[in-house]
mmCIF file of C-alpha atoms and ligand atoms in Angstrom:
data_model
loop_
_atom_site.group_PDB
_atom_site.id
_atom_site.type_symbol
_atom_site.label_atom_id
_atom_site.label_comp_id
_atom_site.label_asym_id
_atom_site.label_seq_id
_atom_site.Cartn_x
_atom_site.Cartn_y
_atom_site.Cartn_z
ATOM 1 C CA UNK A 217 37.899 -5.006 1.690
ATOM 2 C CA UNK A 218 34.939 -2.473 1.620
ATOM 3 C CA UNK A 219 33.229 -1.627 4.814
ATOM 4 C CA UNK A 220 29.290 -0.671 4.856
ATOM 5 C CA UNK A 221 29.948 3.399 4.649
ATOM 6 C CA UNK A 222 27.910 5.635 7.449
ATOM 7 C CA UNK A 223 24.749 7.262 6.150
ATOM 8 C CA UNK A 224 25.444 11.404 6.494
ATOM 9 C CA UNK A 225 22.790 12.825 8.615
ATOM 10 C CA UNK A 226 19.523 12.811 6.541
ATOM 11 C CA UNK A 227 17.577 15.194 8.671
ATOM 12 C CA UNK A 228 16.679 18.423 7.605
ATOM 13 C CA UNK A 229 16.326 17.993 3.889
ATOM 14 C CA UNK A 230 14.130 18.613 0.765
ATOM 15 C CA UNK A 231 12.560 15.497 0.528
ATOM 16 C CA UNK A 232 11.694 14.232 -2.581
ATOM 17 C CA UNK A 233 9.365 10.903 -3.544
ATOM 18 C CA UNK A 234 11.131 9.568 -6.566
ATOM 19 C CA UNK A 235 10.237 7.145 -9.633
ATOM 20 C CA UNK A 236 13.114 7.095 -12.180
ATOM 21 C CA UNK A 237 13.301 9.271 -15.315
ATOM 22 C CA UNK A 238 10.576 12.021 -14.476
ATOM 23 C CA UNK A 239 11.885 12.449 -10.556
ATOM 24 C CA UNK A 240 15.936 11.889 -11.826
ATOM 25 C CA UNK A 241 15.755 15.180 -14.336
ATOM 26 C CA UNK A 242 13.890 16.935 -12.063
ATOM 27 C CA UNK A 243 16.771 15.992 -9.252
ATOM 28 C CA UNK A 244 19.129 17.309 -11.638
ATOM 29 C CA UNK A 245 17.327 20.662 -11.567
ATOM 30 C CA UNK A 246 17.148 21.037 -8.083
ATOM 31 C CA UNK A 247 20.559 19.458 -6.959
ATOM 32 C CA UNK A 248 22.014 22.990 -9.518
ATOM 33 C CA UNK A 249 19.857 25.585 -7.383
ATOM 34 C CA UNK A 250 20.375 24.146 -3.800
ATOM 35 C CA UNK A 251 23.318 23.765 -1.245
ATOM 36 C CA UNK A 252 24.829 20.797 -1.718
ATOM 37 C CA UNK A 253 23.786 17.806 0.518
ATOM 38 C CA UNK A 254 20.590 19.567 1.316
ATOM 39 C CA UNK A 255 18.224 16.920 -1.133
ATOM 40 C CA UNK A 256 17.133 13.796 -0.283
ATOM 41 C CA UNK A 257 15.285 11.457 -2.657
ATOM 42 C CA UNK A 258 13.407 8.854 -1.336
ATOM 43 C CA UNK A 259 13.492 6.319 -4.036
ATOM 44 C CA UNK A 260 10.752 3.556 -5.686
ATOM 45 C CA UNK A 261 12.223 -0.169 -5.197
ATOM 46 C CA UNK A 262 9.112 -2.026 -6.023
ATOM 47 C CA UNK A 263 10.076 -1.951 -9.833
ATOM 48 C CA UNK A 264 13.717 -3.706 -8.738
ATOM 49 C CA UNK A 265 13.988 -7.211 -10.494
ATOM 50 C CA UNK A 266 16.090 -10.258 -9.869
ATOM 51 C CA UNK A 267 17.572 -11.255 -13.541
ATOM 52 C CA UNK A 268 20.812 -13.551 -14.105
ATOM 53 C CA UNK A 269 21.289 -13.919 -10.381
ATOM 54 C CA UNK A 270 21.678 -10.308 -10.071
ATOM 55 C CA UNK A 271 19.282 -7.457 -8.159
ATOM 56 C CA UNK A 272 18.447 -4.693 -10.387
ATOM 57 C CA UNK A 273 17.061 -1.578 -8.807
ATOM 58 C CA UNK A 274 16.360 0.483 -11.878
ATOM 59 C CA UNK A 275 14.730 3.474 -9.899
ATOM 60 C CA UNK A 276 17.899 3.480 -7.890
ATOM 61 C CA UNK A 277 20.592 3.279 -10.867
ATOM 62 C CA UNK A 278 17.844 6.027 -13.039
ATOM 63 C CA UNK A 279 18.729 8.539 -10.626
ATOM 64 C CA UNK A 280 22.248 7.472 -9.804
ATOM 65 C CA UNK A 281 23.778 7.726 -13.047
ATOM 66 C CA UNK A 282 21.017 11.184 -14.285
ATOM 67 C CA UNK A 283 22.612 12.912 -11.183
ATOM 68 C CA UNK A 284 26.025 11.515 -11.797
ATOM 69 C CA UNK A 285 25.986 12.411 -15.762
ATOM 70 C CA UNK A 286 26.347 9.430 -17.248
ATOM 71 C CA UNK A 287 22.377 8.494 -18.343
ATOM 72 C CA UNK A 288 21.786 7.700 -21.702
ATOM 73 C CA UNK A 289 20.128 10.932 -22.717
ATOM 74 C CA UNK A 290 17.667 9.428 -24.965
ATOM 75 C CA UNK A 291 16.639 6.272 -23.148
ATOM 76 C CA UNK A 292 16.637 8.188 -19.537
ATOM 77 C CA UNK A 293 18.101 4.930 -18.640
ATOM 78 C CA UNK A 294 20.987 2.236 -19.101
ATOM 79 C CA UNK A 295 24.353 4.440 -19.215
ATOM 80 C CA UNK A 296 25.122 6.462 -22.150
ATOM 81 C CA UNK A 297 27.673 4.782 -24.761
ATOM 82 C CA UNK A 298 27.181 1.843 -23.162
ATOM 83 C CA UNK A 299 27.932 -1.570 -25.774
ATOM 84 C CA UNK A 300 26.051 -5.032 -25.433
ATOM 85 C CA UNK A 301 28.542 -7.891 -25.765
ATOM 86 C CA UNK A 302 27.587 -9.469 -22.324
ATOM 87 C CA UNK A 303 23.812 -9.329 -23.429
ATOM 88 C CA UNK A 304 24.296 -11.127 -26.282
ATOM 89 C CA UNK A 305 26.556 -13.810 -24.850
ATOM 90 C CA UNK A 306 24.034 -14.502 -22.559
ATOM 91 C CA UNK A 307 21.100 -14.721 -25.341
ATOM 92 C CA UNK A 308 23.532 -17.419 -27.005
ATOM 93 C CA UNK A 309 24.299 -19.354 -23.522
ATOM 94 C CA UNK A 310 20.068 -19.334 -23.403
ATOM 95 C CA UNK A 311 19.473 -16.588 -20.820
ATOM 96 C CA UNK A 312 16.209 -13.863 -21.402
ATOM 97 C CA UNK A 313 17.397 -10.757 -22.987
ATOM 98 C CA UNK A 314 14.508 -8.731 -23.243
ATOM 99 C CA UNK A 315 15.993 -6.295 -20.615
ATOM 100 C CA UNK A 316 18.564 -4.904 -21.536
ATOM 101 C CA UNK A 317 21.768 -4.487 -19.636
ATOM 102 C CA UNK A 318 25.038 -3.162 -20.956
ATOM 103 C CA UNK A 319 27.946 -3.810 -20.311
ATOM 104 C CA UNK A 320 28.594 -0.902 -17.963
ATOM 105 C CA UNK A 321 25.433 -1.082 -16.718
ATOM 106 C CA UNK A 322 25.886 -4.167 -15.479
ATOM 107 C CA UNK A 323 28.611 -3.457 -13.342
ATOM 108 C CA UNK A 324 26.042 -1.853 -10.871
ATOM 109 C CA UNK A 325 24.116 -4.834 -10.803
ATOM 110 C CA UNK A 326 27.499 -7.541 -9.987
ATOM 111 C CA UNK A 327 28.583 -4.962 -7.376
ATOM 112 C CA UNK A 328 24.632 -4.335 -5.818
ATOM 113 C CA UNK A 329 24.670 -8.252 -5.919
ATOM 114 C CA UNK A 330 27.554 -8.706 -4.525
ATOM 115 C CA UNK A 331 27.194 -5.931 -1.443
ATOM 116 C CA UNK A 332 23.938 -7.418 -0.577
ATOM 117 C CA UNK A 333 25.725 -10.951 -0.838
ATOM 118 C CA UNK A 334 27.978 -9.459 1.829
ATOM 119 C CA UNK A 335 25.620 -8.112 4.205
ATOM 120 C CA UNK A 336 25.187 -5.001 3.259
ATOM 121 C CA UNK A 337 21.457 -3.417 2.747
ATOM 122 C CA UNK A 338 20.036 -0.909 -0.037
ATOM 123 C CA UNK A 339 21.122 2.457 1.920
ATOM 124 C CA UNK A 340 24.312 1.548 2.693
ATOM 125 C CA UNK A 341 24.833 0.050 -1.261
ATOM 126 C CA UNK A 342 22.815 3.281 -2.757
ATOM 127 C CA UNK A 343 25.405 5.759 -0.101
ATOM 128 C CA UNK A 344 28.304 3.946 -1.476
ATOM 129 C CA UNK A 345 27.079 4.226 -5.380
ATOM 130 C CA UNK A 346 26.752 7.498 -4.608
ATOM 131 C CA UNK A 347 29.875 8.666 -2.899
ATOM 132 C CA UNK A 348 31.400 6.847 -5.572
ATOM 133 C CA UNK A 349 29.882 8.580 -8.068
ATOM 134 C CA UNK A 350 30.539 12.096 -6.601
ATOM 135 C CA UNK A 351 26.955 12.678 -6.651
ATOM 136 C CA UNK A 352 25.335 15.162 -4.259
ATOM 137 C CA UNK A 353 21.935 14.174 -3.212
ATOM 138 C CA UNK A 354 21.516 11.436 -0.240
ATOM 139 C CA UNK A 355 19.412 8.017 -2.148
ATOM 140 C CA UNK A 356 17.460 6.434 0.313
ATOM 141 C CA UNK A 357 15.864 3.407 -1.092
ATOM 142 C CA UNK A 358 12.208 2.940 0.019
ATOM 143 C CA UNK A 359 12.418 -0.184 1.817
ATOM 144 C CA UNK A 360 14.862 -2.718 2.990
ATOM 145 C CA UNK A 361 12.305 -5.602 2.658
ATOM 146 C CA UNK A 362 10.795 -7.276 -0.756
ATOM 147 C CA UNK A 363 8.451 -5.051 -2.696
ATOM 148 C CA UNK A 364 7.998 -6.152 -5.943
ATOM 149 C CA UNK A 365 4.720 -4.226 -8.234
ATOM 150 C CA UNK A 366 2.595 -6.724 -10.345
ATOM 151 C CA UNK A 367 0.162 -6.426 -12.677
ATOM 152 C CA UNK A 368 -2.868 -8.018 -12.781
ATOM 153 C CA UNK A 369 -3.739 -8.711 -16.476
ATOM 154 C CA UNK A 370 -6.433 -10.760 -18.336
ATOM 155 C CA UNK A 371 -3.759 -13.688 -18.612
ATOM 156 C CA UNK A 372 -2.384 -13.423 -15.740
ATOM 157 C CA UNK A 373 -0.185 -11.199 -12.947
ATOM 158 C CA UNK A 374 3.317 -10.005 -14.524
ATOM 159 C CA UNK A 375 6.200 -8.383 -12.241
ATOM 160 C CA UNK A 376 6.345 -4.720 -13.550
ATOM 161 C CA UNK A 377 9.178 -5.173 -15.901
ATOM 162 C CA UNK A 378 7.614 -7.719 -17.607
ATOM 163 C CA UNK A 379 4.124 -5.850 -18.635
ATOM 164 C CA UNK A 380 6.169 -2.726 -19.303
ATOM 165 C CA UNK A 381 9.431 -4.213 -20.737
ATOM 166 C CA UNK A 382 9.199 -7.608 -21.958
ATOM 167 C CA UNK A 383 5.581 -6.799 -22.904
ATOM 168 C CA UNK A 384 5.547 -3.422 -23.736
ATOM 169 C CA UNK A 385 2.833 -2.100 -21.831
ATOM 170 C CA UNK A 386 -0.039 -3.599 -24.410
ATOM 171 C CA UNK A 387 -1.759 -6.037 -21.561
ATOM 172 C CA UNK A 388 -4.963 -4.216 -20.313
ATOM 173 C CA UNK A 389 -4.676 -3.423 -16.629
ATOM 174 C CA UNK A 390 -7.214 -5.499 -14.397
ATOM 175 C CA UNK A 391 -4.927 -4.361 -11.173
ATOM 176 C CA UNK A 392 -1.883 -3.170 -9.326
ATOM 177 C CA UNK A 393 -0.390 -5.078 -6.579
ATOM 178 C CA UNK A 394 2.367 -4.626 -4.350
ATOM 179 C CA UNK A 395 3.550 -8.039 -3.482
ATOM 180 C CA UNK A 396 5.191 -8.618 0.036
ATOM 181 C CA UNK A 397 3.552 -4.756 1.357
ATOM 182 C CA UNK A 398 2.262 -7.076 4.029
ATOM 183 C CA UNK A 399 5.328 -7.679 5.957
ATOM 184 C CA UNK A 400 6.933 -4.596 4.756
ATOM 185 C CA UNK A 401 8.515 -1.278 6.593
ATOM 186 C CA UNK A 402 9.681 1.546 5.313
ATOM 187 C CA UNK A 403 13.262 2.016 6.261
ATOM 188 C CA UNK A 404 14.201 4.307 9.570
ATOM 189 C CA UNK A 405 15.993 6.802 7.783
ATOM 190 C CA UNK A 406 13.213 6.878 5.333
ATOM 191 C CA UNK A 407 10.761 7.768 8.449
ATOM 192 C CA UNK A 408 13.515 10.323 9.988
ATOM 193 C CA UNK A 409 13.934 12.139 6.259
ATOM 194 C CA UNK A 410 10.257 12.431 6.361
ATOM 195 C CA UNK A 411 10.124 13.134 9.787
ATOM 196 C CA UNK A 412 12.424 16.245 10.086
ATOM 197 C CA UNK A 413 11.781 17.463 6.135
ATOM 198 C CA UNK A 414 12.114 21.079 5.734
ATOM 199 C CA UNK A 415 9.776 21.079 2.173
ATOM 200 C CA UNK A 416 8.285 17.919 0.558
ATOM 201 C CA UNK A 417 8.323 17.315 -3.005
ATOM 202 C CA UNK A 418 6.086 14.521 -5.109
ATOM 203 C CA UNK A 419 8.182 14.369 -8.674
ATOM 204 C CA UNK A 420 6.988 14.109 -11.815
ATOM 205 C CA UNK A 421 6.052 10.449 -11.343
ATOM 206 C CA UNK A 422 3.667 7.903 -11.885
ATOM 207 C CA UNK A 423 1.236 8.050 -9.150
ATOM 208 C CA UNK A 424 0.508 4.159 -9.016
ATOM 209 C CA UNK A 425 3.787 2.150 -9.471
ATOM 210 C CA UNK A 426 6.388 4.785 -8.125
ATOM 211 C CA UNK A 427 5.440 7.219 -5.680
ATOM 212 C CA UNK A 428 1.849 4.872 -4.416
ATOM 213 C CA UNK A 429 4.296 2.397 -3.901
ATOM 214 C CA UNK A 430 6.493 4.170 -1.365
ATOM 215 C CA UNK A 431 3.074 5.813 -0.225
ATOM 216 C CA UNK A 432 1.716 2.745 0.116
ATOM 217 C CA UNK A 433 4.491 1.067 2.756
ATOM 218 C CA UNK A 434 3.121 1.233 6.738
ATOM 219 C CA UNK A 435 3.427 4.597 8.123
ATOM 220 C CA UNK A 436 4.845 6.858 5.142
ATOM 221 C CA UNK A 437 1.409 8.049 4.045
ATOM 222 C CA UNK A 438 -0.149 8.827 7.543
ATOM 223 C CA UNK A 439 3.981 10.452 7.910
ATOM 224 C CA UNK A 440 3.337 13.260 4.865
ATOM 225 C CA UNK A 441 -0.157 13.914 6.148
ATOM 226 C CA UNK A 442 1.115 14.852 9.201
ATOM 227 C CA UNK A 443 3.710 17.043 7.901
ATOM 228 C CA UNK A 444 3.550 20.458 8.969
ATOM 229 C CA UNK A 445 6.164 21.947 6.062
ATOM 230 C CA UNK A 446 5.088 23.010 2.536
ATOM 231 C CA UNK A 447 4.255 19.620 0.393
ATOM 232 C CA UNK A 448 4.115 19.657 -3.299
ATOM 233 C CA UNK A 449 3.888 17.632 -6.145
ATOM 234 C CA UNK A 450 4.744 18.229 -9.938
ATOM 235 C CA UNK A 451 1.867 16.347 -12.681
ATOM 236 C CA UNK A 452 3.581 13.697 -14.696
ATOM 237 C CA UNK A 453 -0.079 14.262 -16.970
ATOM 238 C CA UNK A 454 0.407 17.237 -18.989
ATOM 239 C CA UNK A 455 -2.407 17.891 -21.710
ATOM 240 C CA UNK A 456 -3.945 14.968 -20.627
ATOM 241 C CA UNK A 457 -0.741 12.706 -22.102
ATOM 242 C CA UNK A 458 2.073 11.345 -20.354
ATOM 243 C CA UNK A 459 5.380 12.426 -20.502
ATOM 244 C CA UNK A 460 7.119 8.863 -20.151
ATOM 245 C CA UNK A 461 5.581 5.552 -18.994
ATOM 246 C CA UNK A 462 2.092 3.601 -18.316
ATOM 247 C CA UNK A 463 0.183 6.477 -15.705
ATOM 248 C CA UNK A 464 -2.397 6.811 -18.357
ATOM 249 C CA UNK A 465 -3.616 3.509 -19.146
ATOM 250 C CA UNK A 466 -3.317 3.068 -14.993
ATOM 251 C CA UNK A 467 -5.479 6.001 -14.483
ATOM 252 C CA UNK A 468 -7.860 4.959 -16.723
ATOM 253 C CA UNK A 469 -7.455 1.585 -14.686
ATOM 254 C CA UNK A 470 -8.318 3.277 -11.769
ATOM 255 C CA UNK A 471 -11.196 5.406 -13.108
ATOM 256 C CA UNK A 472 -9.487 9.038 -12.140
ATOM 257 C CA UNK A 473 -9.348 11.293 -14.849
ATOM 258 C CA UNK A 474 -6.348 11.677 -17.081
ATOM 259 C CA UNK A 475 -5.032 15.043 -16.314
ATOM 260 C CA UNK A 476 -3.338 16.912 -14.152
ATOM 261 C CA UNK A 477 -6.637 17.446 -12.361
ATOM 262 C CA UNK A 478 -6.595 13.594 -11.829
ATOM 263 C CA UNK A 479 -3.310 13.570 -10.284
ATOM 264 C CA UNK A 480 -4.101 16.293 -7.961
ATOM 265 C CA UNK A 481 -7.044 14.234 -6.829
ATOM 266 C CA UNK A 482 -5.310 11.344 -5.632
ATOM 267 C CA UNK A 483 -2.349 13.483 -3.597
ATOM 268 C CA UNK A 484 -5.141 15.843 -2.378
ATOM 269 C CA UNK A 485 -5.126 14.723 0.855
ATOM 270 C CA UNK A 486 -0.964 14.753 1.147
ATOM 271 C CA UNK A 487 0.016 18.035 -0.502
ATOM 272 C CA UNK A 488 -0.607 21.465 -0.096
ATOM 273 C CA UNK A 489 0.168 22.916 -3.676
ATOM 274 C CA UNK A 490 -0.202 21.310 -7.227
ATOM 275 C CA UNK A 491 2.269 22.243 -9.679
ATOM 276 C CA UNK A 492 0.988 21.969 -13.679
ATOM 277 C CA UNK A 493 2.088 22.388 -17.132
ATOM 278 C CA UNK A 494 1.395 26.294 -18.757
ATOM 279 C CA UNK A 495 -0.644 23.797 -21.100
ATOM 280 C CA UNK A 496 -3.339 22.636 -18.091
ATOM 281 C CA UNK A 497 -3.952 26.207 -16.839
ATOM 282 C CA UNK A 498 -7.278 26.081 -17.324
ATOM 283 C CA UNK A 499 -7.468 22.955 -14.959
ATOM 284 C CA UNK A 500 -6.376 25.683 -12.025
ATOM 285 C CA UNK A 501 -9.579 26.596 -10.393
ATOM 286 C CA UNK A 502 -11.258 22.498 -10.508
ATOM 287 C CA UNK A 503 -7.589 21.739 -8.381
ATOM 288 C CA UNK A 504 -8.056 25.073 -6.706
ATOM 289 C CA UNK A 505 -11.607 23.841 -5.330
ATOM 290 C CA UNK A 506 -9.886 20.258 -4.053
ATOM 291 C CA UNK A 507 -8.535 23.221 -1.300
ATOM 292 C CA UNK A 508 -5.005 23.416 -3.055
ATOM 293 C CA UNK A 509 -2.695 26.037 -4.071
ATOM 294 C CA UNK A 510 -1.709 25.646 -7.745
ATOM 295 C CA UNK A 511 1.373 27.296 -9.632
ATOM 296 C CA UNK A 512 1.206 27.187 -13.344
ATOM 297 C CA UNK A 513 4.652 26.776 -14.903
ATOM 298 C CA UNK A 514 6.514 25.078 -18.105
ATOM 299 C CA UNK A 515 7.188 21.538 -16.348
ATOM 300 C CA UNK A 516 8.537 19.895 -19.518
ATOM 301 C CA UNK A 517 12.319 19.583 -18.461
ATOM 302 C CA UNK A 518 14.157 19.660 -21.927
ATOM 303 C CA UNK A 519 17.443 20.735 -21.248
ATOM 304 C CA UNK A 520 19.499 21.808 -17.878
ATOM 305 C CA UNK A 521 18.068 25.243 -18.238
ATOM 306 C CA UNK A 522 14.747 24.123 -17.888
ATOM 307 C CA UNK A 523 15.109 22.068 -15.193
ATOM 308 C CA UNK A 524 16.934 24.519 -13.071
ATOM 309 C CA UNK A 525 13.869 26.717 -14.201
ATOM 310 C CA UNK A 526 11.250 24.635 -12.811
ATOM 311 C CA UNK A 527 12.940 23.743 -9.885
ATOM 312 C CA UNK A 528 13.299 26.957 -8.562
ATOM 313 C CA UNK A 529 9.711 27.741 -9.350
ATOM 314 C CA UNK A 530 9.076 24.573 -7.437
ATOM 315 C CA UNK A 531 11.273 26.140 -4.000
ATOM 316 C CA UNK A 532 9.626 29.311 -4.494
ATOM 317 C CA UNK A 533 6.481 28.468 -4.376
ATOM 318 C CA UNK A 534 6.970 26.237 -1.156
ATOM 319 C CA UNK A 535 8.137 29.172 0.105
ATOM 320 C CA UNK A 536 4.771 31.168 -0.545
ATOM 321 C CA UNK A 537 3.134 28.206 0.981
ATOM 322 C CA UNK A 538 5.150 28.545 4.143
HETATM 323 N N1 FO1 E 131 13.427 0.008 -19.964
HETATM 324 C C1 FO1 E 131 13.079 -0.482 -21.184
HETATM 325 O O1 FO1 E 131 12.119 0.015 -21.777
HETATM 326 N N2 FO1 E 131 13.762 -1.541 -21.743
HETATM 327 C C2 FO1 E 131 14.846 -2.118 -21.139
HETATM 328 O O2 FO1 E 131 15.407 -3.062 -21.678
HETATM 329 C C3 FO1 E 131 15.251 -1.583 -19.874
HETATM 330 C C4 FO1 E 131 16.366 -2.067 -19.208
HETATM 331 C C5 FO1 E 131 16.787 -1.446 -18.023
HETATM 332 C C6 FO1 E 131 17.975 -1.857 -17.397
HETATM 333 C C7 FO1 E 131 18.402 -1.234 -16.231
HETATM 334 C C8 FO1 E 131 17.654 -0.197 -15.687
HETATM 335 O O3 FO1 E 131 18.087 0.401 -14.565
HETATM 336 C C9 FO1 E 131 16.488 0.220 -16.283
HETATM 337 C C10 FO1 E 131 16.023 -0.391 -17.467
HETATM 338 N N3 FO1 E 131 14.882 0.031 -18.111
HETATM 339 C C11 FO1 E 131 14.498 -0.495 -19.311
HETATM 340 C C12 FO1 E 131 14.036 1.088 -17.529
HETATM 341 C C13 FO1 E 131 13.127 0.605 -16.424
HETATM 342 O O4 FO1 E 131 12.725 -0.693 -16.550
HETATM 343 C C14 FO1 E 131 11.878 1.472 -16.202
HETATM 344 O O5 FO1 E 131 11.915 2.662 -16.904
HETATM 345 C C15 FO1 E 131 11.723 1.784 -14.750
HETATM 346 O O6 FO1 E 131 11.578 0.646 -13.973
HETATM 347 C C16 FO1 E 131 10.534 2.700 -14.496
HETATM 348 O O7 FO1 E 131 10.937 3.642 -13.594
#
């Protein structure tokens, strides 16, 4: 029978605030130019979803399988050469199948199911993926409580999955919400990660529905402000587009402009240094005058080389912020 593993020491790390497919490549990067077991990614659960009786944590699995090599390179999630008899059994036995699960895929999904069924909580299952996977960086999952992001549309509120999935992102945005933040915590290690960081890094991510969501549980905000080590965060907006996902349509939702300018002014307050595209260098002295430090790099991560690349612009120029 499995036993709940022990979670390594988490203190003393690179701390990163991770979404799924911007924050997992990046991960990749900077697991290749780092120690091992010196990166920790704290990791979105508000987009994790309850479908067929089993608990989906896509952030989770994103990074999981990226760091572990076995994403679907296209998709940036779901595991590459994956099939979908199980998915279509279940359309014929009546069951939703507008998100997709493979067949491997779904094997993290029985096992998370079944862990949790036994006890165990979201560190202990993501520490066990992990180890499993041979995969270097520590996972801590944001939040052992209920999180779930909704969106608040003109015909009603839909869990995240189902405005971006079933619905493919086409319902205006009236609001976010984060349901059960109320009664929320972050989880200790979480805190202690934060804590005793030695850099901080905000990923590519959307600013709303990944890394506002871990932002937005008690304490972890107020935490980052506090921190006395270099804190940076990398523009998911470059030229004033997207590279994956809904942050547009949300920033236009929440009236901040859609650029990397935009995204600077909503972590102003938690970072010291802004990293943006080669494309955006012009934006440099408007995020200069927010009172941040801004390095000007290629941020589009198209192949390992390129991730390495930005990630050890990223270390260097926490270093210069020192
Ligand atoms: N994204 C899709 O666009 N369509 C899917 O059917 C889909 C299934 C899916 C299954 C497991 C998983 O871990 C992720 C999945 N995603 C899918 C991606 C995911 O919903 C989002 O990209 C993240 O929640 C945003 O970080």
């Amino acid at each position: 029978m499995l036993t709940p593993p022990l979670i390594p020491d988490i203190t003393h790390k690179t701390v990163v605030f991770s979404g799924g497919v911007g924050a997992a490549r990046f991960l990749e990067g900077l697991i290749q130019v780092v120690p091992d077991d010196t990166v920790c990614a704290l990791v979105n659960t508000g987009d994790d979803i309850e479908m067929h009786g089993l608990h989906i944590s896509p952030d989770i699995d994103i990074v999981l399988c990226t760091l572990a090599g076995l994403i679907h390179p296209t998709q940036g999630w779901g595991v590459v050469d994956d099939t979908d008899h199980c998915m279509h059994m279940l359309g014929k036995l009546g069951a939703p199948t507008w998100f997709m699960l493979g067949d491997k895929d779904m094997a993290f999904h029985i096992q998370r199911s079944a862990l949790l069924g036994a006890g165990w909580h979201a560190t202990h299952i993501a520490e066990h993926f992990r180890r499993s996977l041979g995969v270097t960086a520590i996972l801590l999952p944001m939040t052992h409580d209920h999180v779930h992001t909704h969106i608040v549309t003109p015909t009603g509120t839909l869990h995240f999955q189902e405005y971006l999935v079933r619905d493919r992102a086409r319902a205006e945005i009236r609001g976010i919400e984060y349901h059960g933040m109320a009664t929320a915590q972050p989880t200790a290690y979480v805190m202690d990660a934060l804590r005793t960081a030695t850099g901080i890094i905000i990923a590519p991510s959307n600013p709303f529905v990944s890394v506002g969501t871990i932002l937005a549980l008690p304490g972890v905000r107020h935490q980052l402000m506090q921190a006395t080590v270099p804190r940076i965060a990398i523009s998911p907006i470059v030229g004033g587009a997207a590279i994956k996902g809904p942050a547009v349509a949300m920033l236009h939702h929440a009236g901040v402009e859609v650029s990397a300018y935009g995204i600077a002014s909503i972590y102003r307050e938690c970072i010291d240094g802004m990293v943006i595209d080669d494309v955006d260098a012009a934006l440099a002295p408007r995020i200069a005058a927010l009172g941040l430090k801004v390095c000007v790099t290629d941020t589009i991560m198209r192949d390992s080389a390129t991730k390495q690349q930005l990630a050890t612009t990223c270390l260097k120029f926490m270093a210069e912020l020192q």
